[in-house]
Short mmCIF file of C-alpha atoms (C1' of nucleotides) in Angstrom, two decimals:
data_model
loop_
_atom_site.label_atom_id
_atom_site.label_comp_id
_atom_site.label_asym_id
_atom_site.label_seq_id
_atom_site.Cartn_x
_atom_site.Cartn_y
_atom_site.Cartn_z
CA UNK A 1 0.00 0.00 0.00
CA UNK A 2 2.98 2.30 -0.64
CA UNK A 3 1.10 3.37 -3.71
CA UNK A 4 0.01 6.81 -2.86
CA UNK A 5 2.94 7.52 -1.10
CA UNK A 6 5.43 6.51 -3.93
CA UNK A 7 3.44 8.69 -6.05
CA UNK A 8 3.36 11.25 -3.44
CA UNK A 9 7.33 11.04 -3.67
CA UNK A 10 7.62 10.93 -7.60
CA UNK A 11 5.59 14.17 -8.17
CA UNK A 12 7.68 15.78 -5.31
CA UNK A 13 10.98 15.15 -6.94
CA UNK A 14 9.42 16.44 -10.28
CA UNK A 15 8.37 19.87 -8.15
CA UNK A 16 12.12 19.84 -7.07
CA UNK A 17 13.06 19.67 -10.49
CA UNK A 18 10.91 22.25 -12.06
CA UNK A 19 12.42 24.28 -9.80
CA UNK A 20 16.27 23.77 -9.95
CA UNK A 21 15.37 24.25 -13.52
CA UNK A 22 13.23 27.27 -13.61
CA UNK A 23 16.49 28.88 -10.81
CA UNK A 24 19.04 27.94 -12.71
CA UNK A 25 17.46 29.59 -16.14
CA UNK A 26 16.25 33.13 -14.03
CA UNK A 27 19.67 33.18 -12.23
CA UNK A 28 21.50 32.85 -15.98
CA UNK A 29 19.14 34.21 -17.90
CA UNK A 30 17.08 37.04 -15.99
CA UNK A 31 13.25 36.78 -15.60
CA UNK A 32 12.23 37.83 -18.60
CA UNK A 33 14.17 36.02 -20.49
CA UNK A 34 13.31 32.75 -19.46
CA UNK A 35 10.12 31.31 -20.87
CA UNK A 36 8.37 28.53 -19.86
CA UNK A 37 9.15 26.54 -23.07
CA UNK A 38 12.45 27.01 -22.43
CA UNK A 39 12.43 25.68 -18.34
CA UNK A 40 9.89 22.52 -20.10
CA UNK A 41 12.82 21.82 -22.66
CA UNK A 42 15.17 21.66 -19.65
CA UNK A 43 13.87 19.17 -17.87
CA UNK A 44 12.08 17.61 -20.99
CA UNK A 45 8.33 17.84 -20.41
CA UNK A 46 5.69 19.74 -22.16
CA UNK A 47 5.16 23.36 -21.01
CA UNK A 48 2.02 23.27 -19.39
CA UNK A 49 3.16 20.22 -17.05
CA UNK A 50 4.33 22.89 -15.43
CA UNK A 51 0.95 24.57 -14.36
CA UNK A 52 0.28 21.20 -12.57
CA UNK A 53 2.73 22.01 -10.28
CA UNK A 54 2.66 25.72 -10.37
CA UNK A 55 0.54 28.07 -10.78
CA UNK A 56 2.34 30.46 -13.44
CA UNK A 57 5.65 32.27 -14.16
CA UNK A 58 4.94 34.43 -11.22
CA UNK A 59 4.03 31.57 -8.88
CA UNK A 60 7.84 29.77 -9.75
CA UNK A 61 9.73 32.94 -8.80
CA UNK A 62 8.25 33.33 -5.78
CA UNK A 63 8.71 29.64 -5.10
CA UNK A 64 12.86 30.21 -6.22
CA UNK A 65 12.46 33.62 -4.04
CA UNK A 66 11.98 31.56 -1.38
CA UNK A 67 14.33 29.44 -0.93
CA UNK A 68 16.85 31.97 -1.77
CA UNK A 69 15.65 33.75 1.78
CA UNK A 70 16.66 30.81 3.68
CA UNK A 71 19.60 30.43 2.25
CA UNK A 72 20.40 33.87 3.07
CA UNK A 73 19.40 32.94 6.62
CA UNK A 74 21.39 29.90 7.00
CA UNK A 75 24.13 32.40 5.80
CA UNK A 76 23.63 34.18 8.72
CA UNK A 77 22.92 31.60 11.36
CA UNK A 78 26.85 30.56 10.80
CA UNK A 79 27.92 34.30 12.08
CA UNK A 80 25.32 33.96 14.60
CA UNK A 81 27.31 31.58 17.29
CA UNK A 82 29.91 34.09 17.75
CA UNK A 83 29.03 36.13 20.63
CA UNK A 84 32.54 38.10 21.82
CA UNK A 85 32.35 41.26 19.71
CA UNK A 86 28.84 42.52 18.82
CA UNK A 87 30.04 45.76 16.48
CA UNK A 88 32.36 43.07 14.60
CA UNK A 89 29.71 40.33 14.19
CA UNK A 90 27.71 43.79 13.09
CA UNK A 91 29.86 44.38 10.17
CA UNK A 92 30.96 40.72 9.57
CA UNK A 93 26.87 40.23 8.91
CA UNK A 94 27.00 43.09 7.03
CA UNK A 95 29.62 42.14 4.63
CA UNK A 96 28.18 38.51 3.84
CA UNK A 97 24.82 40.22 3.48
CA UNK A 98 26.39 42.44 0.74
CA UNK A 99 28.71 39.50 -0.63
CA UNK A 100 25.53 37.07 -0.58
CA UNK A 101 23.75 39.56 -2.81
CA UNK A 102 26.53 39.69 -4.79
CA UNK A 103 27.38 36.06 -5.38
CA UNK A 104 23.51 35.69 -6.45
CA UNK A 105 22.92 39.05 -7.73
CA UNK A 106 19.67 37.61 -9.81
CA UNK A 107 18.45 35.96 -6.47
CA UNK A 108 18.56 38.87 -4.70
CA UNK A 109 17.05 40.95 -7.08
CA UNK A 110 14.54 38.55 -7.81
CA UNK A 111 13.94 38.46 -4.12
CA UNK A 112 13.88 42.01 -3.00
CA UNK A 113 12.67 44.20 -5.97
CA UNK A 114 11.34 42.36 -8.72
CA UNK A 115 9.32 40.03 -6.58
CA UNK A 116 7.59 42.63 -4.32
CA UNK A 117 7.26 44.70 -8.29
CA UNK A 118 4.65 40.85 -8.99
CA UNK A 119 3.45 40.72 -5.55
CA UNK A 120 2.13 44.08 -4.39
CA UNK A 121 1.96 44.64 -0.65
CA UNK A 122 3.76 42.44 0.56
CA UNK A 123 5.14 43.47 4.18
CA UNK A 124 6.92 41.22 5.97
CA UNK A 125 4.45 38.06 7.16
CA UNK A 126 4.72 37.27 10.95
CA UNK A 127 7.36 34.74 10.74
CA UNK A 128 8.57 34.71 7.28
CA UNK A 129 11.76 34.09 6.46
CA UNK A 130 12.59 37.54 5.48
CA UNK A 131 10.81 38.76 8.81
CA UNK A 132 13.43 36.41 10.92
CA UNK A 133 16.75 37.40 8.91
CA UNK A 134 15.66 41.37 9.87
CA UNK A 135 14.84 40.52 13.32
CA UNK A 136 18.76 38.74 13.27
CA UNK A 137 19.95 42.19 12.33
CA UNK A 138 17.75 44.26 14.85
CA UNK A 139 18.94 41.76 17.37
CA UNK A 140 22.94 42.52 16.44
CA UNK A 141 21.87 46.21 17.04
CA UNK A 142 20.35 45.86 20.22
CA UNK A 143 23.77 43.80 21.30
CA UNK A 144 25.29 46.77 20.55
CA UNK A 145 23.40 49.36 22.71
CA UNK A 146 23.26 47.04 25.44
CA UNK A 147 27.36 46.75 25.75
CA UNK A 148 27.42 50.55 25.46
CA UNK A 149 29.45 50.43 21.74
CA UNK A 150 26.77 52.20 20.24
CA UNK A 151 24.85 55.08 21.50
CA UNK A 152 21.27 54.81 22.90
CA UNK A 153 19.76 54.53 19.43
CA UNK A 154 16.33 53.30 18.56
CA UNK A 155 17.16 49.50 17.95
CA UNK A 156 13.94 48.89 15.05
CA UNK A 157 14.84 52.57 13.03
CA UNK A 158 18.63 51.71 13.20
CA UNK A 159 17.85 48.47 12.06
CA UNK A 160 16.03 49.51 9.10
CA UNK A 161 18.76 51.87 8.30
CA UNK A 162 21.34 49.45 8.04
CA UNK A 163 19.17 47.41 5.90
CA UNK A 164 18.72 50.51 4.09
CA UNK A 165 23.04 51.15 3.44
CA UNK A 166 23.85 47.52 2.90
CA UNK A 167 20.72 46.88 0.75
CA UNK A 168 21.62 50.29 -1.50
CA UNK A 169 25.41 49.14 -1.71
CA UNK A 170 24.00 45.35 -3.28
CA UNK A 171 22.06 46.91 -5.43
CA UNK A 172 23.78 49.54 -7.25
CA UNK A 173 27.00 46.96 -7.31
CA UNK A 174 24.70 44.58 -9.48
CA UNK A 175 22.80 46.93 -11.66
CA UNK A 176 25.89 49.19 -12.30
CA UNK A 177 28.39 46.37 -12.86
CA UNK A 178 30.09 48.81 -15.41
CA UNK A 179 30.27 51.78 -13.41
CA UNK A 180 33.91 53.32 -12.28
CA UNK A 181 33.65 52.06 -8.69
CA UNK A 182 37.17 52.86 -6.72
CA UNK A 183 37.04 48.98 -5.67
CA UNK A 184 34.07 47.32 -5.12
CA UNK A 185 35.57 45.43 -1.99
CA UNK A 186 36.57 49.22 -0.39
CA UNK A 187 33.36 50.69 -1.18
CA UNK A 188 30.95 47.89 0.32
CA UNK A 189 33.71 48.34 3.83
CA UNK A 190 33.46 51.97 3.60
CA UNK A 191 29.50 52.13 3.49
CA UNK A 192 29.31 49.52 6.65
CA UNK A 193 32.40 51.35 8.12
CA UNK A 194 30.45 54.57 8.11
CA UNK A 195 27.44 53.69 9.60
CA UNK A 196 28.57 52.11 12.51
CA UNK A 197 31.07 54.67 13.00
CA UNK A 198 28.02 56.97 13.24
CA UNK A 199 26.24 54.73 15.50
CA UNK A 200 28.66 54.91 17.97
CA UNK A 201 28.81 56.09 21.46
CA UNK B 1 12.11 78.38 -47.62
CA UNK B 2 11.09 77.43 -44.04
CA UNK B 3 9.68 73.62 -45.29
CA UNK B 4 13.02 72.10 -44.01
CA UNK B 5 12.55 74.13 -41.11
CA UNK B 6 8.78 73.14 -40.54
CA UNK B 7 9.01 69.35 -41.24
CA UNK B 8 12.29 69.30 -38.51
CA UNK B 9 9.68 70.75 -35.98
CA UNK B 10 7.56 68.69 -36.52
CA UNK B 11 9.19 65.41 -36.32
CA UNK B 12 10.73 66.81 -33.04
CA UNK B 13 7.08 67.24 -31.98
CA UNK B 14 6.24 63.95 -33.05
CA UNK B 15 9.10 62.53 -31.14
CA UNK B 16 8.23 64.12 -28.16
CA UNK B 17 5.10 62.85 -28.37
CA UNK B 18 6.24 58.97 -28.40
CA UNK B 19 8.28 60.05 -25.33
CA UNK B 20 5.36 61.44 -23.30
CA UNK B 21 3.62 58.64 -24.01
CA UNK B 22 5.86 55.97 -23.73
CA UNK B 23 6.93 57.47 -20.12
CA UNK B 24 3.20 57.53 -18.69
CA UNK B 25 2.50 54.12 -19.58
CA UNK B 26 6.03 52.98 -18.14
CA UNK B 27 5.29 54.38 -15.59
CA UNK B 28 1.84 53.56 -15.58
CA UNK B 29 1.99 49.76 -16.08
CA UNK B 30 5.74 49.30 -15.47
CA UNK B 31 7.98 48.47 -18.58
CA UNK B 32 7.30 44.53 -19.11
CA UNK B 33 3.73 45.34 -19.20
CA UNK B 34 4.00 47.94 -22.26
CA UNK B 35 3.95 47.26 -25.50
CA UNK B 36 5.30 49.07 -28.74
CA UNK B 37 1.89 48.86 -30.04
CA UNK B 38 0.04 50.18 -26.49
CA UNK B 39 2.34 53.47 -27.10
CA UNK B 40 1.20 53.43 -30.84
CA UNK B 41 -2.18 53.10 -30.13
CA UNK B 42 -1.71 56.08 -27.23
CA UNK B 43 -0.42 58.20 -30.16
CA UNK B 44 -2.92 57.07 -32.86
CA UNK B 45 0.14 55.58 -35.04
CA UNK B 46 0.93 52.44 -36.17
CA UNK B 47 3.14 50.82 -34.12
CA UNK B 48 6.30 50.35 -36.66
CA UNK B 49 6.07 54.60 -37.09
CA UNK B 50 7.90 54.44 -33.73
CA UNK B 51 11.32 52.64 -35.05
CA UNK B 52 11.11 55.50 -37.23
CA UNK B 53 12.14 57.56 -34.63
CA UNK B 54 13.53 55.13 -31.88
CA UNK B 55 15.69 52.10 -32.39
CA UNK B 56 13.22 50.27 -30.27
CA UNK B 57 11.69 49.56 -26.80
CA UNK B 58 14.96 50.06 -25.24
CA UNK B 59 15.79 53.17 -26.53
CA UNK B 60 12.48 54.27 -25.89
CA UNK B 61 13.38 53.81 -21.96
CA UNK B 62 16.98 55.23 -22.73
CA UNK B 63 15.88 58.56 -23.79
CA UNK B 64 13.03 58.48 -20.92
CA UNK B 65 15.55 58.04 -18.25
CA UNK B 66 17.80 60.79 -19.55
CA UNK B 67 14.97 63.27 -19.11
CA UNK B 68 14.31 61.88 -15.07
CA UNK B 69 17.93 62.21 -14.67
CA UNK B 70 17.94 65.74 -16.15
CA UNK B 71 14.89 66.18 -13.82
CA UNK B 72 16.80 65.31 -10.85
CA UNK B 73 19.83 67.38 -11.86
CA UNK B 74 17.29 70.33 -12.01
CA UNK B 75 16.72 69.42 -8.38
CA UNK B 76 19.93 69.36 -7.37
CA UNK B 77 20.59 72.89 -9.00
CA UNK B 78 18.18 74.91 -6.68
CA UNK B 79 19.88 73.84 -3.72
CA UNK B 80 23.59 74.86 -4.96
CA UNK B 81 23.28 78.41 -4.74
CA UNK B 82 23.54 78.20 -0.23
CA UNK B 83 27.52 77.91 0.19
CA UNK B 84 27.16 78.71 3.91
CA UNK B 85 26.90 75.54 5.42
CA UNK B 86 28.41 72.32 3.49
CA UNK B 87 27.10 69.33 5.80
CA UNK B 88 23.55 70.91 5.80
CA UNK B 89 23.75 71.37 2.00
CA UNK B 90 24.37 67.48 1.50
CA UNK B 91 21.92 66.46 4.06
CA UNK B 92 19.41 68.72 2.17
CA UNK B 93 21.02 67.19 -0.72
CA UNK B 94 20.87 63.89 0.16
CA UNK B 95 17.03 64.44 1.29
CA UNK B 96 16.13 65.88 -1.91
CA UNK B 97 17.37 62.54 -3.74
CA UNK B 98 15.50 60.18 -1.51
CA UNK B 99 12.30 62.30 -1.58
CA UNK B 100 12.61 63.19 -5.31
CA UNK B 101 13.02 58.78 -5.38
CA UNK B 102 9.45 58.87 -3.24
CA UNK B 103 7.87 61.62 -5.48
CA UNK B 104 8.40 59.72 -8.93
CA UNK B 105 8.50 56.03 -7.48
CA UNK B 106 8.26 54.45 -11.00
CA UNK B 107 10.49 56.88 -13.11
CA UNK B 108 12.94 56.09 -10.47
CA UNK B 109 13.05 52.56 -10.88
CA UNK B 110 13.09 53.05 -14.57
CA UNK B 111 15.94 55.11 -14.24
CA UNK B 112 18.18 53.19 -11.72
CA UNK B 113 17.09 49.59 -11.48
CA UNK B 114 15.27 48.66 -14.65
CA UNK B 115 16.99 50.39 -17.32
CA UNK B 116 20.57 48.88 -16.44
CA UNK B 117 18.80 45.83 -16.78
CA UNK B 118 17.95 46.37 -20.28
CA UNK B 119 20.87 48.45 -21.36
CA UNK B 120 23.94 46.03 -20.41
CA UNK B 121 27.69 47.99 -19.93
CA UNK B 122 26.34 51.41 -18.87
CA UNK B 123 28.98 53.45 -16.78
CA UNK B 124 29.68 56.92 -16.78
CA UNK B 125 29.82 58.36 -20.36
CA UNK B 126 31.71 61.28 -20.00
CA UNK B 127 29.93 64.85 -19.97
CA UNK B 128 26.57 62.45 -19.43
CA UNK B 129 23.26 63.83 -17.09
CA UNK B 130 24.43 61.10 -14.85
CA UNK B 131 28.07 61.80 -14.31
CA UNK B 132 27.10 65.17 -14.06
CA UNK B 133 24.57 64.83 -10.88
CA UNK B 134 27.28 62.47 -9.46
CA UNK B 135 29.69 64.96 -9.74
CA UNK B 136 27.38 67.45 -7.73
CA UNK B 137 27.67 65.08 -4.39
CA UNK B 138 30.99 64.30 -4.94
CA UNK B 139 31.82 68.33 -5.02
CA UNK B 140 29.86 68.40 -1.46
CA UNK B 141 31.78 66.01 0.35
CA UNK B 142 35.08 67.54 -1.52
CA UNK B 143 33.78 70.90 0.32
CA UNK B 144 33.08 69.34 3.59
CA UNK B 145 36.36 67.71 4.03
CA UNK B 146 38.17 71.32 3.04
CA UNK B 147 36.26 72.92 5.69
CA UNK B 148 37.26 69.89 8.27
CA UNK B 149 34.20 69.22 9.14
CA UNK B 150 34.83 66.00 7.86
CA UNK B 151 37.71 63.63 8.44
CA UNK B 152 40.65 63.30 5.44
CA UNK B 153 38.19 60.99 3.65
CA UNK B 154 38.55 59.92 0.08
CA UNK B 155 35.81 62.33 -1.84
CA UNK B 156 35.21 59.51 -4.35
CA UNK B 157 34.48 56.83 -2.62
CA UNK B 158 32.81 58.73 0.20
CA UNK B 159 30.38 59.79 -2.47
CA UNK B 160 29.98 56.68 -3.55
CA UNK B 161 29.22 55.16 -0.45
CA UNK B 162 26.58 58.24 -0.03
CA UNK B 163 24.98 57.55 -2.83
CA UNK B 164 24.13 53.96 -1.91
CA UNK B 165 22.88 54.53 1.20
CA UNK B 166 20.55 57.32 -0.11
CA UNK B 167 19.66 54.79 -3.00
CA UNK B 168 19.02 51.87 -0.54
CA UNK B 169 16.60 53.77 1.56
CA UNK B 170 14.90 54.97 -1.35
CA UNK B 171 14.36 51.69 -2.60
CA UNK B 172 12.74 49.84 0.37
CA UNK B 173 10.40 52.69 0.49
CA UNK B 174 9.56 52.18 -3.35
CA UNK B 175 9.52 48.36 -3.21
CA UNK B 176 8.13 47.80 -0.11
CA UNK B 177 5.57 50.41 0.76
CA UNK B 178 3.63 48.22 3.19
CA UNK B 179 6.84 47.11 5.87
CA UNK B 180 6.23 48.37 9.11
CA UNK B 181 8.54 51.43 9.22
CA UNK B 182 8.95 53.05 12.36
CA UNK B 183 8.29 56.27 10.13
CA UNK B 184 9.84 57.11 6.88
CA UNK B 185 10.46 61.02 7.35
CA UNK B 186 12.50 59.39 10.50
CA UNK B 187 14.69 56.74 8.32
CA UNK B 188 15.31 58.87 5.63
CA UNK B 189 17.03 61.16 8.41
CA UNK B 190 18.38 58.63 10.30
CA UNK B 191 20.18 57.17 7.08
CA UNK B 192 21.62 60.72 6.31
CA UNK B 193 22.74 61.52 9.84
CA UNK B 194 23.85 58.22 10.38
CA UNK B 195 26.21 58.30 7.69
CA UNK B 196 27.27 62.06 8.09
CA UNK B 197 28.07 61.14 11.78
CA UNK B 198 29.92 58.55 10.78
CA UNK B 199 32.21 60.97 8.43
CA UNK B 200 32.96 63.54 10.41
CA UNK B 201 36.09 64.43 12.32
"C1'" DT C 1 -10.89 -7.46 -16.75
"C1'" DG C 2 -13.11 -3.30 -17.02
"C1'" DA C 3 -13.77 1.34 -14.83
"C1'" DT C 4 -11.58 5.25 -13.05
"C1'" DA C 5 -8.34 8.47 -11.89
"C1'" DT C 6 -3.84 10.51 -12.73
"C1'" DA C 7 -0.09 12.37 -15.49
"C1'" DC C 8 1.01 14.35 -19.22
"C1'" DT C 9 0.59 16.25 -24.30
"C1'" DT C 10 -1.37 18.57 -28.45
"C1'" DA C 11 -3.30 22.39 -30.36
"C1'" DA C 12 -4.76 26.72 -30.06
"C1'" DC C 13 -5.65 31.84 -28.54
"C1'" DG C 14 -4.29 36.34 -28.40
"C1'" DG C 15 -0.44 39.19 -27.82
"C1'" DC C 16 4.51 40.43 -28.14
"C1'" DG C 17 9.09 43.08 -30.56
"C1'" DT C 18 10.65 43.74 -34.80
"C1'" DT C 19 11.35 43.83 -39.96
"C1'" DA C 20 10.45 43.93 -45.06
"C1'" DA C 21 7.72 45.54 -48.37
"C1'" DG C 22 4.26 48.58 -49.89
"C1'" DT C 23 1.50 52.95 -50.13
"C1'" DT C 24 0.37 57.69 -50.06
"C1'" DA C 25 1.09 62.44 -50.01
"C1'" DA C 26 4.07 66.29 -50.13
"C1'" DA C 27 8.07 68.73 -52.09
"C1'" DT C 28 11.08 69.42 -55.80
"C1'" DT C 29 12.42 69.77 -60.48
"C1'" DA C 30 11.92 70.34 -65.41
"C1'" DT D 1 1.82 72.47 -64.49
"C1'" DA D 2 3.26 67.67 -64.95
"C1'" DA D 3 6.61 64.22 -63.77
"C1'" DT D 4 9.67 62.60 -60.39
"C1'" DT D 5 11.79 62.07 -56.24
"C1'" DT D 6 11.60 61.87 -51.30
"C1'" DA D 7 9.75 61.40 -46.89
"C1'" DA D 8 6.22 59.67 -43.68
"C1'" DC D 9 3.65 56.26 -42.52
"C1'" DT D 10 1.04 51.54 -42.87
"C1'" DT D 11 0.16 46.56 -43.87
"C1'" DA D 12 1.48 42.07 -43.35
"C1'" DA D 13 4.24 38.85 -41.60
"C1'" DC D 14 7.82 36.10 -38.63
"C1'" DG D 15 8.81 33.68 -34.68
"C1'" DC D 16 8.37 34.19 -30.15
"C1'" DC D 17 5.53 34.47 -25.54
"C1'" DG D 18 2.08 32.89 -21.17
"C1'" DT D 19 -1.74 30.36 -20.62
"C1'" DT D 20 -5.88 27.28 -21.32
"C1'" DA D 21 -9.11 23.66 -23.17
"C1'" DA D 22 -9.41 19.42 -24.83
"C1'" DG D 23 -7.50 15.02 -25.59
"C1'" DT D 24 -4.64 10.65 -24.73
"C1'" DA D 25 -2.29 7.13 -22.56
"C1'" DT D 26 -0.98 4.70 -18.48
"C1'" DA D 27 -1.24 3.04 -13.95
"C1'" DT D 28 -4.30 1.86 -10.05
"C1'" DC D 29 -8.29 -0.11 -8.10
"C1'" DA D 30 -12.65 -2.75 -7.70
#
DNA sequence: TGATATACTTAACGGCGTTAAGTTAAATTA
DNA sequence: TAATTTAACTTAACGCCGTTAAGTATATCA
């Protein structure tokens, strides 16, 4: 009687698949210039197999989107253990936010500006994903007015204006690949550099 | 003999025309979501007239994007004339970007996010509306740092590192209107004192 | 074994950016 | 003024696209 679950299995894997696929082709392609043909050719099944398991174009990005936000929070969890210097873990989280972005620069922007462009207001749901990797950040803050590093700041606003440097740095690194940046490694330092310099006490 | 004259006038007409209404729907329906023959049918034209006068939907949001940036220089301008006080200047500076971001949400996103997208290998082009607006922060901090109010920072990079904190903050405002900010009058500022503090001497 | 449900495909709809070829009307020339 | 050239614009088509309705084959179950 392991029918149903066999089955159960089988068109699992094939969701799995669909979606390395449909990744692999927005991460190399961009968005728009993957079509559904071509994700069907990949994995060698008609193109509208694929509204069986999902319900559009729109509905596989935000499937990749995602997983791409827990990956970015596993990326995190790793600096999380580290408890010794709060202002370093700070910018260390900072840095591999910017470098994560970086390393999947479609991911990201799949993830924070064309998917909230498909999905329209979307805030952050109570216990999301990308609710718990800003409550991370908020918590490094509030580490860091507690030891008496940083001034007495307001933890959430400071929060959101970190977000706010490191998310502006990502973003003009990927869309302006070509532009005369000093070094791309100094200018993502200086940006973090400078904001917790102004944070602190 | 004014024919010549006449005819160039009216083309010009014609082509701003396609412009105005190429930028409304843009901005209107976003760029994915227009079509060369939605702008035709905007301008009562068949929709092949327009390669006539544009090498295509591309261009079309090229020469769009020049006029927002020209709009934004023209922005910038009215504040140069106060040479009292350089550190207000750029935060007023640096405020006028993020609210002029807030005040055109969509031709923003045309300009910075969704144009390099289309347009691969854009820099700087020398004597360009954009180099030209970057120059006018990067003449700030230059002035700042003269008057020591600022440490011996590097003016390019600083400016750099201005400009993507003023773009990040203006982006999670634009893409995601419905996030519980504390207030966004209050993270704009914070953003722009943050980093200022974190500048100065 | 026959009925039924599941997994998948074929064919089509309307729309897209863009191009090649054709048409019409105005300006120029003889 | 009549013929010719030139410019402005349109028609028709190509090969794509996302998505849906209808159809087929295969595996499961009674």
């Amino acid at each position: 009687m392991g029918v149903k679950e066999r089955r159960t299995r089988e068109k699992e894997q094939l969701r799995r698949q669909i979606l390395a696929a449909a990744r692999e082709l927005f991460v190399n392609e961009g968005y728009e210039n993957v079509s559904m043909r071509k994700i069907a050719d990949k994995i060698e099944y008609s193109p509208t197999m694929i509204y069986l398991y999902f319900n559009g174009k729109a509905d596989l990005l935000d499937s990749v989107c995602q997983e791409t936000l827990l990956n970015l929070l596993n990326t995190f969890e790793l600096l999380k253990k580290d408890k010794s210097d709060p202002v370093e873990n700070l910018r260390k989280s900072g840095k591999a936010y910017v470098e994560f972005g970086l390393k999947y620069p479609q991911d990201y922007k799949l993830t924070f500006v064309v998917r909230p462009q498909y999905q329209k207001g979307l805030g952050l749901p109570e216990g999301s994903v990308g609710e718990r990797v800003f409550n991370y950040l908020s918590a490094m803050v509030s580490e860091c007015v507690r030891q008496k590093t940083f001034r007495q700041v307001d933890v959430e606003i400071t929060g959101q204006a970190l977000w706010s440097a490191v998310h502006g740095v990502t973003m003009l690194l990927i869309d302006f690949p070509d532009f005369p940046w000093t070094a791309k490694d100094k200018l993502i330092d200086t940006v973090i550099h400078t904001m917790i310099g102004g944070l602190k006490a």
